[in-house]
PDB file of C-alpha atoms in Angstrom:
ATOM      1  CA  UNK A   1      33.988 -25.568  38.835  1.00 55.00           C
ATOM      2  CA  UNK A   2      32.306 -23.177  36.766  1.00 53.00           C
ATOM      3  CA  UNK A   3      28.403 -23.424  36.210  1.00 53.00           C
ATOM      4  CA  UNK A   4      26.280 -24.516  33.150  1.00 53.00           C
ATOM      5  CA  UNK A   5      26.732 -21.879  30.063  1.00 49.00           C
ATOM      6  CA  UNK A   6      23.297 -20.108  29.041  1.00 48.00           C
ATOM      7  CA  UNK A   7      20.938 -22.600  27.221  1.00 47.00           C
ATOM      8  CA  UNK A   8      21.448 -22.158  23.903  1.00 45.00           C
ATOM      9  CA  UNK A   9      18.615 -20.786  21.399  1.00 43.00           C
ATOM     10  CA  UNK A  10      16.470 -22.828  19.730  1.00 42.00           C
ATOM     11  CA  UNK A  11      14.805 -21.663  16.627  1.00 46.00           C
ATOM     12  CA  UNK A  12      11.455 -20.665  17.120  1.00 45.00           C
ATOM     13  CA  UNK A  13       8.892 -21.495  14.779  1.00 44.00           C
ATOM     14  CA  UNK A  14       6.433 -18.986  13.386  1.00 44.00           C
ATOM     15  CA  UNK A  15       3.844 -18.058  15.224  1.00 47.00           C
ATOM     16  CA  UNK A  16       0.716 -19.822  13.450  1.00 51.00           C
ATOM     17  CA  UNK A  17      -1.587 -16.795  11.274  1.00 53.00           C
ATOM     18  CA  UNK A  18      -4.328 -15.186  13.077  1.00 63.00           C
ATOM     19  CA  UNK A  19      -7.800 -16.761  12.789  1.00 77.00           C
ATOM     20  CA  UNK A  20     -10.828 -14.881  11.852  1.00 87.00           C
ATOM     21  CA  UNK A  21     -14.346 -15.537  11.359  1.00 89.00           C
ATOM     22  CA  UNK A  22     -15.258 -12.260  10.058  1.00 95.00           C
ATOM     23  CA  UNK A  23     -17.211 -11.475   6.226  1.00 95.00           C
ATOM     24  CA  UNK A  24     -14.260  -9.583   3.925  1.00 97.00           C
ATOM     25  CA  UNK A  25     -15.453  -8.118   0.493  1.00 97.00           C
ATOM     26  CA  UNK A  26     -12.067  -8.616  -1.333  1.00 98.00           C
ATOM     27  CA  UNK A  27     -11.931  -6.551  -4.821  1.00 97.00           C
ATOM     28  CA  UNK A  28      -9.325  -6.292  -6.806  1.00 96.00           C
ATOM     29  CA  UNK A  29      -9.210  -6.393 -10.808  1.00 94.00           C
ATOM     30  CA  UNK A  30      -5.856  -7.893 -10.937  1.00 93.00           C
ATOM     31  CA  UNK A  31      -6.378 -11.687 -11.396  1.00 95.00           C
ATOM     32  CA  UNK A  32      -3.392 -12.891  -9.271  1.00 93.00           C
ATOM     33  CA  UNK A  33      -3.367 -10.534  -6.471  1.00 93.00           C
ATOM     34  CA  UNK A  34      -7.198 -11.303  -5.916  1.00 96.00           C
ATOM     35  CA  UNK A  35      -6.534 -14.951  -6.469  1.00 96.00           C
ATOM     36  CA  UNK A  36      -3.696 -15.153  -3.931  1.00 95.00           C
ATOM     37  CA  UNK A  37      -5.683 -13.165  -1.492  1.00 96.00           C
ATOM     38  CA  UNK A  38      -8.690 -14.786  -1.633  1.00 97.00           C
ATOM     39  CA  UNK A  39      -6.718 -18.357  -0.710  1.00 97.00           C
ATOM     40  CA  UNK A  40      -5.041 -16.359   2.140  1.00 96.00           C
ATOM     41  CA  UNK A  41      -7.983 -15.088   3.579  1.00 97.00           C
ATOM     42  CA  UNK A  42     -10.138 -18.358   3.586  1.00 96.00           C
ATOM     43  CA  UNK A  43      -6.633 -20.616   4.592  1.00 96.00           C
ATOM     44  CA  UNK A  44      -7.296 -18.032   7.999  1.00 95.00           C
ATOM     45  CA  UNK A  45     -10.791 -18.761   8.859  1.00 96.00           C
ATOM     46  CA  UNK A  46     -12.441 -15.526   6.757  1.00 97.00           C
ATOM     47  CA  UNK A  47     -15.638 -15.561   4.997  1.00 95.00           C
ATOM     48  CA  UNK A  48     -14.461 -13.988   1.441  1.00 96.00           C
ATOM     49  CA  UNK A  49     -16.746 -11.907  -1.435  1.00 95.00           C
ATOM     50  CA  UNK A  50     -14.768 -11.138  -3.939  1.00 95.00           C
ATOM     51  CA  UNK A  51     -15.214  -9.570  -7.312  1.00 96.00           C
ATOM     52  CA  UNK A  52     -12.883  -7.919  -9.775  1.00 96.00           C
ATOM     53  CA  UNK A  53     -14.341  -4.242 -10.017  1.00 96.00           C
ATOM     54  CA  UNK A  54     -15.852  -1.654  -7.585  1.00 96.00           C
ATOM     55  CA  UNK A  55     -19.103  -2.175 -10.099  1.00 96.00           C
ATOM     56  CA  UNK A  56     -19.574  -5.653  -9.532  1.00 95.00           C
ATOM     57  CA  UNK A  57     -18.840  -5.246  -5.508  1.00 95.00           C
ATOM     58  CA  UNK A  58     -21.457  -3.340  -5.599  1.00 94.00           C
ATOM     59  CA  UNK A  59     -24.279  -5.411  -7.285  1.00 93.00           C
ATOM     60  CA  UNK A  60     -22.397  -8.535  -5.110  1.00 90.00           C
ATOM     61  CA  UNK A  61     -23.284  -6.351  -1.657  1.00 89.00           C
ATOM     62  CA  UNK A  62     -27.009  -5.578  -3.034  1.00 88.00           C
ATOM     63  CA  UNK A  63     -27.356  -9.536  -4.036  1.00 86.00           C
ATOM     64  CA  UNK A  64     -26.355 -11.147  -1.465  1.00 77.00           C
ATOM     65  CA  UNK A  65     -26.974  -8.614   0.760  1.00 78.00           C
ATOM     66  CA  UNK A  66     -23.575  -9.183   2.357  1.00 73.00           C
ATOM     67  CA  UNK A  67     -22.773  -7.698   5.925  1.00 84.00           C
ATOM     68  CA  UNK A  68     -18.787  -7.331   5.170  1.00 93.00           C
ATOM     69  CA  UNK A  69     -16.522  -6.009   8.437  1.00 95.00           C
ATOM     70  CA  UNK A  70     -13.798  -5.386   5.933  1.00 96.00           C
ATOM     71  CA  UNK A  71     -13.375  -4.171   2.503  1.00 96.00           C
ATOM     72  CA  UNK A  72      -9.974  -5.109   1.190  1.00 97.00           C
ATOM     73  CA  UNK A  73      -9.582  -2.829  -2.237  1.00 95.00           C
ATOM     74  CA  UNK A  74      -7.476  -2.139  -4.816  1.00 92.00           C
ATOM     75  CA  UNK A  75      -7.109   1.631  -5.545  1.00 87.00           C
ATOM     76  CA  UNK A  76      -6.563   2.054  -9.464  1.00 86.00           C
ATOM     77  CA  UNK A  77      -9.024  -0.088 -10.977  1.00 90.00           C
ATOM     78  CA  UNK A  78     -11.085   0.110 -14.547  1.00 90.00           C
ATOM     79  CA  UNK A  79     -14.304   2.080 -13.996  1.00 92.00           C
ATOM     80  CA  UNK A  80     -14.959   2.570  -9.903  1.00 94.00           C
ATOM     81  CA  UNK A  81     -11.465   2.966  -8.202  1.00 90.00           C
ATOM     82  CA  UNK A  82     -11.119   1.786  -4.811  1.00 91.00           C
ATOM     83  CA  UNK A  83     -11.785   5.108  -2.919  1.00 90.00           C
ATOM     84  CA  UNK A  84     -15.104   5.623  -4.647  1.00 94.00           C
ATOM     85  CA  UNK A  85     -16.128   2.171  -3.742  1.00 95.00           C
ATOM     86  CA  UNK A  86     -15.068   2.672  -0.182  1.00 94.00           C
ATOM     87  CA  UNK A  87     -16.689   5.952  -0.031  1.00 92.00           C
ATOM     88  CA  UNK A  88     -20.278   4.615  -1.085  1.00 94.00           C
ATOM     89  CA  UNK A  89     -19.591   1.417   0.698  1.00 93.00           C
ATOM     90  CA  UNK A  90     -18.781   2.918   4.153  1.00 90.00           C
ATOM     91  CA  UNK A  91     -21.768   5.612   3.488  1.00 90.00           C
ATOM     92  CA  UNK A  92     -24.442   2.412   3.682  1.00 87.00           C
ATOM     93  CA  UNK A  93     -22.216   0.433   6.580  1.00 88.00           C
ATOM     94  CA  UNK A  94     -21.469   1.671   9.490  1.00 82.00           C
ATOM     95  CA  UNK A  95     -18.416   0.072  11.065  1.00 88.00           C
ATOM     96  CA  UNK A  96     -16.596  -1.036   7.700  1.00 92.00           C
ATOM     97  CA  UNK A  97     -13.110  -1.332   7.653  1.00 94.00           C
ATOM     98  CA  UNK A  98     -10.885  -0.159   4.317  1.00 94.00           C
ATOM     99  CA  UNK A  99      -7.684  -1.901   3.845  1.00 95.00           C
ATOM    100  CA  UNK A 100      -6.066  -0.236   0.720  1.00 92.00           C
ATOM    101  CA  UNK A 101      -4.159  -2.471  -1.759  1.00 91.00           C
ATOM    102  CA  UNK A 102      -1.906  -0.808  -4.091  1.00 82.00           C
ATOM    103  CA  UNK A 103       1.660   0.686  -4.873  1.00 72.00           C
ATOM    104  CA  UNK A 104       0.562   4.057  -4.107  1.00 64.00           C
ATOM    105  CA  UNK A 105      -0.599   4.203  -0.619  1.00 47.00           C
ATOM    106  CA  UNK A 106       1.843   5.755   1.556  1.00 52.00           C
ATOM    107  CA  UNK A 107      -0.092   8.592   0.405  1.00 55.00           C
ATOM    108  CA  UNK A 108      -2.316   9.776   3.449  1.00 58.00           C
ATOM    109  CA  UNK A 109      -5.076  11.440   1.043  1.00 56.00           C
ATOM    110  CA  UNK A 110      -6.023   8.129   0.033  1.00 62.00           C
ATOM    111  CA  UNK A 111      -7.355   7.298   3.454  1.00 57.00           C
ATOM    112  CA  UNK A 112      -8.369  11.147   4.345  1.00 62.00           C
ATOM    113  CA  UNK A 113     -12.026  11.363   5.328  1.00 63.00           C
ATOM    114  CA  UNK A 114     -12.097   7.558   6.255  1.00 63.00           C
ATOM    115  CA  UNK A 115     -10.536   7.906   9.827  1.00 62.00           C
ATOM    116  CA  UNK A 116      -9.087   5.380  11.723  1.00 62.00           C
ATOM    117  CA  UNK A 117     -11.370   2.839   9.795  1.00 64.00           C
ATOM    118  CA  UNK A 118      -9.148   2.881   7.264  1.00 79.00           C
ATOM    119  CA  UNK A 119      -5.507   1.342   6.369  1.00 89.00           C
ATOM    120  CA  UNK A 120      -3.256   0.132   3.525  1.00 88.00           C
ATOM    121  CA  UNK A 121      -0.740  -2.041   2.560  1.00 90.00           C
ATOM    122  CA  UNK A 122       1.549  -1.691  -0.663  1.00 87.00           C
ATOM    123  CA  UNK A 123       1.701  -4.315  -3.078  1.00 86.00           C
ATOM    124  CA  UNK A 124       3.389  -6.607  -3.721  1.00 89.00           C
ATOM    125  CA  UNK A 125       3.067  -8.043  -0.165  1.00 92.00           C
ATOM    126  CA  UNK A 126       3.714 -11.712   0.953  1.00 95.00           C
ATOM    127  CA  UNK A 127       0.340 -13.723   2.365  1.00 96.00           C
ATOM    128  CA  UNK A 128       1.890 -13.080   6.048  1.00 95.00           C
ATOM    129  CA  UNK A 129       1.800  -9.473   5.974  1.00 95.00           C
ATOM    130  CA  UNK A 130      -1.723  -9.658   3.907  1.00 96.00           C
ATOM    131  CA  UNK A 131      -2.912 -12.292   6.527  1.00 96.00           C
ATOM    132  CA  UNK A 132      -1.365 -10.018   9.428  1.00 96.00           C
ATOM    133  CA  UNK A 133      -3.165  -6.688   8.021  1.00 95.00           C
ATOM    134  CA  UNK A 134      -6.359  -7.700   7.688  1.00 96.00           C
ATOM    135  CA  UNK A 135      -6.280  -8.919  11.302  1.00 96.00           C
ATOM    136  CA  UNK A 136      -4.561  -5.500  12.268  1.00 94.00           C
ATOM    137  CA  UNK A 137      -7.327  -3.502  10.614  1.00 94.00           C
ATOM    138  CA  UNK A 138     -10.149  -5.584  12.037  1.00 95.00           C
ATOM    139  CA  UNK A 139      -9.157  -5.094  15.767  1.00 93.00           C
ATOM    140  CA  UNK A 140      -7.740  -1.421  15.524  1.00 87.00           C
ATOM    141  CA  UNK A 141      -9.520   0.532  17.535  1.00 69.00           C
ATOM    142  CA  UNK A 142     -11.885  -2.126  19.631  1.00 62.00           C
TER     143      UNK A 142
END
């Protein structure tokens, strides 16, 4: 008499979103992006800043004096891009981490002179893979 057959596969569920309790300075001038973001990133545990240009980041860090681990940036924006923000940003912070947002940044100069503290994810991405960056970028390299 033969034996049992293999037990067959049950769907697994999704493993539940990485929790943070980390301070990310989210800015990005596009209304939705930011918007969808910024419910990602407090749904996961994150303490959020956001503002909607590299200008107002800026007078955001100096008000509140806000100790952010990660930056999470749009690139292209109106005044300040995203690289100029990061650049004055991690100049003043030691330890920051850059996550690029936009549809241009397989391009490796965009991160060049940041290191390994800095990463990127083209849009449009789903919350998952935001949610799953953001906790990539924090513990690379720890």
């Amino acid at each position: 008499v033969p034996g049992p057959g293999p037990p067959a596969e049950r769907a697994r569920p999704a493993p539940p979103a990485a929790r943070g309790s980390e301070t990310i300075l989210l800015v990005e001038d596009d209304d939705e992006v930011r918007a969808l973001a910024l419910r990602v990133l407090q749904a996961t545990g994150y303490t959020v800043v956001d503002a909607s240009s590299g200008e107002q980041a800026l007078r955001a860090v100096a008000a509140y004096e806000v100790a952010a681990d990660l930056l999470a940036t749009g690139v292209v924006m109106p005044g300040m891009g995203g690289r100029e923000l990061a650049e004055r940003l991690t100049a003043v912070t030691p330890g920051l981490r850059v996550l690029f947002l936009s549809g241009h940044t397989d391009d490796a100069a965009l991160r060049a002179g940041f290191g390994p503290a800095a990463h990127s994810l083209p849009k449009p991405f789903t919350p998952a893979e935001f949610a799953a960056k953001v906790r990539e970028v924090l513990d690379a390299d720890r």
